[in-house]
Short mmCIF file of C-alpha atoms and ligand atoms in Angstrom, two decimals:
data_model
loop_
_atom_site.label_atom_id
_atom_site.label_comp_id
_atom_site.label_asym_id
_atom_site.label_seq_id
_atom_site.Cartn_x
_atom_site.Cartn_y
_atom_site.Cartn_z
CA UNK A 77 -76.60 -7.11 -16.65
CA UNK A 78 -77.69 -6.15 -19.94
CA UNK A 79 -77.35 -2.34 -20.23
CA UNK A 80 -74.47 -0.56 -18.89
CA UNK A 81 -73.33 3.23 -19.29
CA UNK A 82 -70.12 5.03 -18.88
CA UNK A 83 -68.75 9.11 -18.27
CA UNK A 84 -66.22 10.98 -18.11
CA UNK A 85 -66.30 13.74 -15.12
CA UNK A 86 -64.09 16.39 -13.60
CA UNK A 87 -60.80 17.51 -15.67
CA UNK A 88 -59.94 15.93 -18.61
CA UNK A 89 -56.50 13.92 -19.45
CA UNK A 90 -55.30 12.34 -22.76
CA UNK A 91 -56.19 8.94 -22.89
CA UNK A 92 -59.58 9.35 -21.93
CA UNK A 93 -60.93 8.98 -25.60
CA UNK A 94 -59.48 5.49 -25.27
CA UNK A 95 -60.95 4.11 -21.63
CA UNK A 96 -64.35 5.28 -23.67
CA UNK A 97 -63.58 2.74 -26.78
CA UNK A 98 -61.92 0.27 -24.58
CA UNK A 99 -65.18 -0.14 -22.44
CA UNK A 100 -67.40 0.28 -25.24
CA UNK A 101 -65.59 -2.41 -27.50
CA UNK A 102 -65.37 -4.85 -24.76
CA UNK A 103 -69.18 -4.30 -23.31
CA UNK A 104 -70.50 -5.05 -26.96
CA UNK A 105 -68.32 -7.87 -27.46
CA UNK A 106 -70.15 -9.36 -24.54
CA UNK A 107 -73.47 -8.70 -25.84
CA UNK A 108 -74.27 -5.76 -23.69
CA UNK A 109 -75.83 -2.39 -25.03
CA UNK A 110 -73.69 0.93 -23.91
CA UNK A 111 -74.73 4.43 -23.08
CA UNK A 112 -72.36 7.40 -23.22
CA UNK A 113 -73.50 10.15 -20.49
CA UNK A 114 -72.56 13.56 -21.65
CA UNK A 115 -71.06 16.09 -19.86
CA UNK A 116 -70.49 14.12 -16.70
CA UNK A 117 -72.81 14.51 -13.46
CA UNK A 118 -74.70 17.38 -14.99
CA UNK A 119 -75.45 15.67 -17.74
CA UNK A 120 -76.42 12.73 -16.24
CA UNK A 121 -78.71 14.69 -14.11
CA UNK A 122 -80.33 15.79 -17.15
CA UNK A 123 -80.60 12.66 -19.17
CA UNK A 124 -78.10 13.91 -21.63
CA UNK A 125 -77.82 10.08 -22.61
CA UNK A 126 -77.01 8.18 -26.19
CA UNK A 127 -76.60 4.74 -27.27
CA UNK A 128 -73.25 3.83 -28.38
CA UNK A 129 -72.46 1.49 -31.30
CA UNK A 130 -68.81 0.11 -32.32
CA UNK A 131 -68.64 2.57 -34.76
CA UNK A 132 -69.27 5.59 -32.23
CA UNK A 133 -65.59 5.38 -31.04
CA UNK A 134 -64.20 4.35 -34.02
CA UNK A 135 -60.91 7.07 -34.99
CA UNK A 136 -61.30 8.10 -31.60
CA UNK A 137 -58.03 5.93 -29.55
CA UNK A 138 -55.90 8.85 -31.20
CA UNK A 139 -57.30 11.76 -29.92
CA UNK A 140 -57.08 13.94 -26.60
CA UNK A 141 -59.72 15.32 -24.48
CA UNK A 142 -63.22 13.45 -24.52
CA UNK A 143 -65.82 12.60 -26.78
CA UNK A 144 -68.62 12.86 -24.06
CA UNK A 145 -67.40 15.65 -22.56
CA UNK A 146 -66.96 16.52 -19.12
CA UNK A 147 -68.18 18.88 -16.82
CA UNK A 148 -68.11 19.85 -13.05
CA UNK A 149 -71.96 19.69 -11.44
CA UNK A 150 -72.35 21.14 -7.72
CA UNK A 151 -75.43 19.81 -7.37
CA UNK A 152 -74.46 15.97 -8.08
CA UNK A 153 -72.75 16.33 -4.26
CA UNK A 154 -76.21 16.81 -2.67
CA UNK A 155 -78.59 14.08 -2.15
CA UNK A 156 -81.32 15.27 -4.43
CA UNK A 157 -78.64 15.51 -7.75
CA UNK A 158 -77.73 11.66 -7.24
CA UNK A 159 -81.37 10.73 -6.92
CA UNK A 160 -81.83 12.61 -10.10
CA UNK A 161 -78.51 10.57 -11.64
CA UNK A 162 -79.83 7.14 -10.52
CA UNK A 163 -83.94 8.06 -11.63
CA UNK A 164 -82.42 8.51 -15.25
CA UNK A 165 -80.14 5.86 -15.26
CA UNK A 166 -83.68 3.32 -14.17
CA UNK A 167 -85.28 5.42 -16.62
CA UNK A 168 -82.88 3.78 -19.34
CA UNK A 169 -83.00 0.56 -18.05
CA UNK A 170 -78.78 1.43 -17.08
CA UNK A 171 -77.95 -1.32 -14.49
CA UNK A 172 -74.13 -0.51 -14.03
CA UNK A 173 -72.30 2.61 -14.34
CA UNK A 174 -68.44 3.12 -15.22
CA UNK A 175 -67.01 6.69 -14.31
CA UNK A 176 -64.06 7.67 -15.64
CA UNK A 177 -62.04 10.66 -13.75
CA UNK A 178 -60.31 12.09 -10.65
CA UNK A 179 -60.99 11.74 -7.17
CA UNK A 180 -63.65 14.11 -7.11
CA UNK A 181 -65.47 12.12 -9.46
CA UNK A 182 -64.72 9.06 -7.54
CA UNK A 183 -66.91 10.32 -4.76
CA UNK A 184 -69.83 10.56 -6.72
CA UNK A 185 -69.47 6.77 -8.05
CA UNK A 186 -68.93 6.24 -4.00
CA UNK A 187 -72.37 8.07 -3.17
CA UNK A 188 -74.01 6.24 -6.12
CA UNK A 189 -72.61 2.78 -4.85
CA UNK A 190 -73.51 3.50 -1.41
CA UNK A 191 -77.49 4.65 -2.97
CA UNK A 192 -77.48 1.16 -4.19
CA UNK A 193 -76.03 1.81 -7.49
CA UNK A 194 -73.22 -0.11 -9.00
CA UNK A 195 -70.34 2.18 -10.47
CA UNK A 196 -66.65 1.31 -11.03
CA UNK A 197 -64.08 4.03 -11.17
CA UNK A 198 -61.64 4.48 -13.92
CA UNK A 199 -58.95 6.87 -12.82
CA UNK A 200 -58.06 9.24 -15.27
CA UNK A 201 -56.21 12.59 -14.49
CA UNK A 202 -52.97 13.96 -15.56
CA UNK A 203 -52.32 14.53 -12.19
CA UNK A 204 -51.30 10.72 -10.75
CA UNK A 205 -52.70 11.41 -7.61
CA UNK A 206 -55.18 8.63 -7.07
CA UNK A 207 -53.83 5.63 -4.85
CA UNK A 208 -54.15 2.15 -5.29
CA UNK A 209 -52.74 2.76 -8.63
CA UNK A 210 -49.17 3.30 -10.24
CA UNK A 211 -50.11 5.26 -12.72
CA UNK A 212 -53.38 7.51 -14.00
CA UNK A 213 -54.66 7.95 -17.37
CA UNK A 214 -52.96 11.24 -18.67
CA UNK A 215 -50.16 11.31 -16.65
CA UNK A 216 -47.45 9.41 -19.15
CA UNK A 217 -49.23 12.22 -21.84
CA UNK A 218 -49.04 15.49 -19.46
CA UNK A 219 -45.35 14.30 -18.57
CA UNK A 220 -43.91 14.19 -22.46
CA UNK A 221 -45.58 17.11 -22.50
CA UNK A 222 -43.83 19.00 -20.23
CA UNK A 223 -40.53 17.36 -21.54
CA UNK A 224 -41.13 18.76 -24.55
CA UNK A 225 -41.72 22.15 -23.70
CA UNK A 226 -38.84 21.74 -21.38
CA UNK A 227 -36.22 20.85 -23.92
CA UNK A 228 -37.11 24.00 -26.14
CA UNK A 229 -36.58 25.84 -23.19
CA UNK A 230 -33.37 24.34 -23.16
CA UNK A 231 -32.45 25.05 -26.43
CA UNK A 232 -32.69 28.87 -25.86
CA UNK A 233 -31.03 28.54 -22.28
CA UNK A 234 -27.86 27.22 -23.26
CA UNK A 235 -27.49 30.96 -25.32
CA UNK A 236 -28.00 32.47 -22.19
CA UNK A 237 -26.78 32.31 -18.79
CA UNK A 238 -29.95 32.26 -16.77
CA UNK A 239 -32.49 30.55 -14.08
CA UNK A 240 -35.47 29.06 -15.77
CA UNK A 241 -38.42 28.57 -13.36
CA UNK A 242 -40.88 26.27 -14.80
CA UNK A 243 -44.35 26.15 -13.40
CA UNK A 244 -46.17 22.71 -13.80
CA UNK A 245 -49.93 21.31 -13.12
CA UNK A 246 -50.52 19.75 -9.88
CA UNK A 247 -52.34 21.92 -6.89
CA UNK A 248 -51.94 19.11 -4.46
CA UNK A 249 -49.75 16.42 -5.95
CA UNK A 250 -46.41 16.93 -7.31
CA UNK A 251 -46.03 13.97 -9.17
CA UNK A 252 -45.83 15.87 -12.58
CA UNK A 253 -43.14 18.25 -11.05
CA UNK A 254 -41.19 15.75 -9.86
CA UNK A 255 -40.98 13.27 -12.73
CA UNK A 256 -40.76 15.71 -15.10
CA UNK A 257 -37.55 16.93 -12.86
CA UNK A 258 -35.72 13.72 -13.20
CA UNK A 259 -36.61 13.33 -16.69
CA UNK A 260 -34.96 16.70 -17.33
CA UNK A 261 -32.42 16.61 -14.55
CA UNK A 262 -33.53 19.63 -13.01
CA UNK A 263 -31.45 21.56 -10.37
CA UNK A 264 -34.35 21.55 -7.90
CA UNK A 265 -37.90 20.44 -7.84
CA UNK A 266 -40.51 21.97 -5.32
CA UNK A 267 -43.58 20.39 -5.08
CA UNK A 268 -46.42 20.49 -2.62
CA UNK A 269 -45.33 17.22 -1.00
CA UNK A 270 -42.38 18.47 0.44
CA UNK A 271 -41.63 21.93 2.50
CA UNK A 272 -39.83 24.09 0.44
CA UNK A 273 -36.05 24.58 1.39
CA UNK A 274 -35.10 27.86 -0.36
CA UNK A 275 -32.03 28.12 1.25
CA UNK A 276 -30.74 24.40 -0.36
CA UNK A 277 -32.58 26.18 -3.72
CA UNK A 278 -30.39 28.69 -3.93
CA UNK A 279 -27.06 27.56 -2.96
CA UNK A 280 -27.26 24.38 -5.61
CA UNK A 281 -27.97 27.82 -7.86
CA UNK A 282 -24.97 29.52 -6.76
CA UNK A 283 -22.66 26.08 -6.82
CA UNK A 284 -23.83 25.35 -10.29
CA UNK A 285 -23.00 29.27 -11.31
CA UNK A 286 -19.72 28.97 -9.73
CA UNK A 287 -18.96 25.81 -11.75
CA UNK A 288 -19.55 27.67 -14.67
CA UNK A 289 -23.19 26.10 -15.28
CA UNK A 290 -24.37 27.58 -18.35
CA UNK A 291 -27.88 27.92 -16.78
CA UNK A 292 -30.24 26.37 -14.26
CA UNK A 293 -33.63 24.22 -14.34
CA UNK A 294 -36.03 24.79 -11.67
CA UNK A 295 -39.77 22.53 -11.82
CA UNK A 296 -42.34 23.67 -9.47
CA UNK A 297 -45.27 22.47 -9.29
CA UNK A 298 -48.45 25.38 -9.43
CA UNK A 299 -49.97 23.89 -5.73
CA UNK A 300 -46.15 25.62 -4.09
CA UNK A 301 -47.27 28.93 -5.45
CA UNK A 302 -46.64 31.08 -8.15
CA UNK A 303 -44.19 30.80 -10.44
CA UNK A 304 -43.30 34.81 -10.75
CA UNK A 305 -42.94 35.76 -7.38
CA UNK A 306 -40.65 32.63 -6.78
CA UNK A 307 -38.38 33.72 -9.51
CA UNK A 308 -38.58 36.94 -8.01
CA UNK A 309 -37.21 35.89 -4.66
CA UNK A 310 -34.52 33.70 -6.72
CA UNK A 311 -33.49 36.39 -8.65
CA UNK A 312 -33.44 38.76 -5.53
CA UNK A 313 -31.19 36.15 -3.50
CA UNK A 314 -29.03 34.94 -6.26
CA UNK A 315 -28.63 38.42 -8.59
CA UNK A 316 -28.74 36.11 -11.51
CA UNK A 317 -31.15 36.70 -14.12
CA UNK A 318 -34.29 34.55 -13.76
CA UNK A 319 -37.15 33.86 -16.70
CA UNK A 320 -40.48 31.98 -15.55
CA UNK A 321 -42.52 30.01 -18.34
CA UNK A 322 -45.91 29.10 -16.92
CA UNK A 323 -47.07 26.49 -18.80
CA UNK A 324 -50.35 26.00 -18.10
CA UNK A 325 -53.37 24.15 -20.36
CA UNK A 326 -50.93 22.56 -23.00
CA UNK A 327 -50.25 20.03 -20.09
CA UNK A 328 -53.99 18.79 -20.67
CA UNK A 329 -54.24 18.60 -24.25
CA UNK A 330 -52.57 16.47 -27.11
CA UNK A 331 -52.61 13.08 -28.74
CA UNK A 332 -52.21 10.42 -25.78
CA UNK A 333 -49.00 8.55 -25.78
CA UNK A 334 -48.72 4.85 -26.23
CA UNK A 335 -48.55 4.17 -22.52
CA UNK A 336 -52.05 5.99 -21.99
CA UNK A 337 -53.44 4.61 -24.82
CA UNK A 338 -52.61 0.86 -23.77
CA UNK A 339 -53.35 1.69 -20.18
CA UNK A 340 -57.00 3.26 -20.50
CA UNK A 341 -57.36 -0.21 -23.00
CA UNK A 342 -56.61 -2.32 -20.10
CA UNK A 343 -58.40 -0.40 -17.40
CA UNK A 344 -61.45 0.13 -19.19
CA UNK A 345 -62.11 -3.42 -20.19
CA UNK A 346 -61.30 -4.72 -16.55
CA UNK A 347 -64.10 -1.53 -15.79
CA UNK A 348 -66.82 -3.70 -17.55
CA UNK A 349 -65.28 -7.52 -16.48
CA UNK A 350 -66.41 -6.07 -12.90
CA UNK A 351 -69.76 -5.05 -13.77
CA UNK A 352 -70.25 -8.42 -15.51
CA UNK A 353 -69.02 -10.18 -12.28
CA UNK A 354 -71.49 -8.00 -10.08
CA UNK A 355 -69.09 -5.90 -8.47
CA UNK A 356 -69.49 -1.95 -7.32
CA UNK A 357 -67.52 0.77 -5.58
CA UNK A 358 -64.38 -0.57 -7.16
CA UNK A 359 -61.78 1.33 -8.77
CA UNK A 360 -59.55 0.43 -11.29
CA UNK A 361 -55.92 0.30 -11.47
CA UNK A 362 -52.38 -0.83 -12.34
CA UNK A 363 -49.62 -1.99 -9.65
CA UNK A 364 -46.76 -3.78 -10.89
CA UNK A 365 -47.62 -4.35 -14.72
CA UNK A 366 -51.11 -6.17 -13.09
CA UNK A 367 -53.82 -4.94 -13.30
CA UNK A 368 -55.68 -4.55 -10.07
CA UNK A 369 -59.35 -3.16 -8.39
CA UNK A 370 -59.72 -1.72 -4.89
CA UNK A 371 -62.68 -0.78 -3.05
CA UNK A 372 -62.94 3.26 -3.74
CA UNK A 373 -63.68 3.90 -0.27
CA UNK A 374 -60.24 2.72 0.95
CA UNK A 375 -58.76 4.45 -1.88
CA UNK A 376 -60.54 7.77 -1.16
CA UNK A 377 -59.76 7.61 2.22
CA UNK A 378 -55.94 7.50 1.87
CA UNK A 379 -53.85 10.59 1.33
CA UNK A 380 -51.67 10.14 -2.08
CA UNK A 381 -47.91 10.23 -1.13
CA UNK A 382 -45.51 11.02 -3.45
CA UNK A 383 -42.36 8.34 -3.58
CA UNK A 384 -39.58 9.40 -1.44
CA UNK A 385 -37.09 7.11 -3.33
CA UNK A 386 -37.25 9.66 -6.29
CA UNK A 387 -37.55 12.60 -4.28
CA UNK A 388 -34.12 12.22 -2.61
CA UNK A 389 -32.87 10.46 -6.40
CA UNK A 390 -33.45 14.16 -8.23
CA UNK A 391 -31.70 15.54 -5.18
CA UNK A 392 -28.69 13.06 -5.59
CA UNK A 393 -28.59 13.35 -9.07
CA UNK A 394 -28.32 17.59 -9.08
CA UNK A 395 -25.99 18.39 -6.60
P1 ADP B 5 -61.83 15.25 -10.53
O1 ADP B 5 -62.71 14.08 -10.74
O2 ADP B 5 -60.94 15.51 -11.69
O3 ADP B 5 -61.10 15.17 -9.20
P2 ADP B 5 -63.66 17.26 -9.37
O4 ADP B 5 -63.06 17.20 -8.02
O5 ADP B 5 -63.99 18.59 -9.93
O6 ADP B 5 -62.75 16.57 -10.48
O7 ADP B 5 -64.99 16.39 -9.35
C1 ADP B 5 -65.75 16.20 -10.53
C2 ADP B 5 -67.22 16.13 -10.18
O8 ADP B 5 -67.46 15.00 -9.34
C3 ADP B 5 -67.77 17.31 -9.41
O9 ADP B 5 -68.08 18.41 -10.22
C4 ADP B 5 -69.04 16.69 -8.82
O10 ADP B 5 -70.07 16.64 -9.77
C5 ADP B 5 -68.58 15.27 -8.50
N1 ADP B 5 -68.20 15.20 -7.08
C6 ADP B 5 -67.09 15.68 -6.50
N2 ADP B 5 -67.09 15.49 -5.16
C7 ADP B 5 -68.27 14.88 -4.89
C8 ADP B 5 -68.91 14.43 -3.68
N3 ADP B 5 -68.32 14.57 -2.49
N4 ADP B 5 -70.12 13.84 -3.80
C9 ADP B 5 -70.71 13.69 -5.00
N5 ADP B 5 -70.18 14.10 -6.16
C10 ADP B 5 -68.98 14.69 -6.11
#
C-alpha cells in the first residue's frame, strides 16, 4: 500500500482534528502519501480530494470540529454513490481508506469493504454509542462540557429553591445523560435506555424538598423528549418551581480534552497499522486501556447498551 486517504463523516466531535494528524503523522512516517477527503461521502463522491503533508495538520491537535469537514450525503447509501466513492478513490491511485465517525458512517466503510474496498473505522462521536469500544472520540470533551455548564447552573440554583431540568445530546444513547448525572450527582437521570419512572422522579423531588434540599438536578437526555414539557409535568406534580436549560450545540464544540486528544492519537495510528497489515472492515477501539479492532459488521449489528452498574450507582447515590 502506498497511497492511503482518510474522512471525517456524519456529526462532528472534539478530537476529531487529532485522529486526522494522528493518521496522517503515522502514514508518512511509514513512507506512505495521504489524502484528506473533504466533506465526507459527498465529497468523496465528488473528488473533493488533497494531498496532505506533515505540515497540513500541524496546530491542528488543539482544536475542535474538523479540518476536512464533514457532511451527511443521501446518495452515498445507494449503490451508484459508492461506485462513484470507490471510481475516485482508483482515480487517485487511493488503495485504503480510513473513516472517521458514527455508526452511520460506519455503514458506508461496511458497503465500501463489502465492494471490495478496504476502509477501517475510527469511531468518533460525542455520543459513545458505538460498541466494541469503551469510549468514542468526543465523548470525554461533550461530557466536561456539560459539567461545566452544569456547575454554573449550580451556582445560580443554590440562590434559589428550584428544579433544574437539564436537556443533554443523545437521541438514542444516554450515555452523556447518564455520566454527566453521576459526575454532577444528579437527583434523577432519564435517558432513552431506560423507561421513564415519573412517579420515582418525583417523589426523590418531594423527599429532597422535604429535607430542606436547596434545589434539585434533573439530566435528561434529548432522545426521552423534550425538556419543557417534562418540566412542565414536574412542575404540575410537584408545585415547585421548575427552570429547563436546553443546552444544545455547545455539547459539540470546544477544544478536545486530554483524554480525546490521546485517544484519537492512539486510534488513528492503529487506523493505518491495519491498512499496512492488509486488513478491512475493521473498526477501531479501546477496551480496557488496550487498544483493540473488531470486524464493523459485528459491531454494527449489536445494539449499544448502556452499563447497568452505573445506572442503578446514580440511583444509589441520590436517594
Ligand atoms: P454518524 O456517522 O455520526 O452516525 P450519519 O448516521 O448521519 O452520522 O451518517 C453519516 C453518513 O454516512 C451519511 O450521511 C451517509 O453518507 C453515510 N451512511 C449512513 N448510513 C449509510 C448506509 N446504510 N450505507 C451507506 N452509507 C451510509
Amino acid at each position: 500500500m502506498r497511497k492511503i486517504g482518510v474522512l471525517t463523516s456524519g456529526g462532528d466531535a472534539p478530537g476529531m482534528n487529532a485522529a486526522i494528524r494522528a493518521v496522517v503523522r503515522k502514514a508518512i512516517y511509514h513512507d506512505l502519501e495521504v489524502y484528506g477527503i473533504k466533506n465526507g461521502y459527498q465529497g468523496l463522491i465528488e473528488g473533493n480530494i488533497e494531498k496532505l503533508e506533515i505540515g497540513s495538520v500541524g496546530d491542528i491537535i488543539q482544536r475542535g470540529g474538523t479540518m476536512l469537514r464533514s457532511a451527511r450525503c443521501e446518495e452515498f447509501k445507494t449503490d451508484e454513490g459508492q461506485q462513484k466513492g470507490i471510481e475516485q478513490l482508483k482515480k487517485h491511485e487511493i488503495e485504503g481508506l480510513i473513516v472517521i465517525g458514527g455508526d452511520g458512517s460506519f455503514r458506508g466503510a461496511q458497503k465500501l469493504t463489502e465492494k471490495g474496498y478496504p476502509c477501517i473505522g475510527v469511531p468518533g462521536t460525542i455520543d459513545n454509542d458505538i460498541n466494541g469500544t469503551d469510549f468514542t472520540i468526543g465523548f470525554d470533551t461533550a461530557l466536561n462540557t456539560i459539567i461545566e455548564a452544569i456547575d454554573k447552573i449550580r451556582d445560580t440554583a443554590t440562590s434559589h429553591e428550584r428544579t433544574y431540568i437539564i436537556e443533554v445530546m443523545g437521541r438514542d444513547a444516554g450515555d452523556l445523560a447518564l455520566w454527566a448525572g453521576l459526575a454532577d450527582g444528579a437527583e434523577s437521570i432519564l435517558i432513552p435506555e431506560k423507561a421513564d419512572d415519573f412517579d420515582d422522579v418525583i417523589s426523590r423531588l418531594k423527599r429532597g424538598h422535604e429535607r430542606g434540599k436547596k434545589h434539585s438536578i434533573i439530566i435528561l437526555a434529548e432522545g426521552v423528549g423534550s425538556g419543557f414539557s417534562y418540566g412542565q409535568r414536574i412542575q404540575e406534580a410537584t408545585n415547585l418551581e421548575t427552570r429547563v436549560t436546553v443546552l444544545g450545540y455547545i455539547q459539540r464544540g470546544g477544544s478536545p480534552t486530554a483524554s480525546d486528544r490521546v485517544l484519537a492519537s492512539r486510534l488513528g495510528a492503529k487506523a493505518v497499522d491495519l491498512l499496512l497489515e492488509g486488513k478491512a472492515g475493521r473498526m477501531v477501539g479501546i477496551q480496557n486501556n488496550k487498544i483493540v479492532d473488531h470486524n464493523i459488521t459485528d459491531i454494527l449489528s449489536k445494539q449499544h447498551t448502556i452499563n447497568d452498574d452505573m445506572y442503578k450507582l446514580s440511583k444509589e447515590l441520590s436517594i
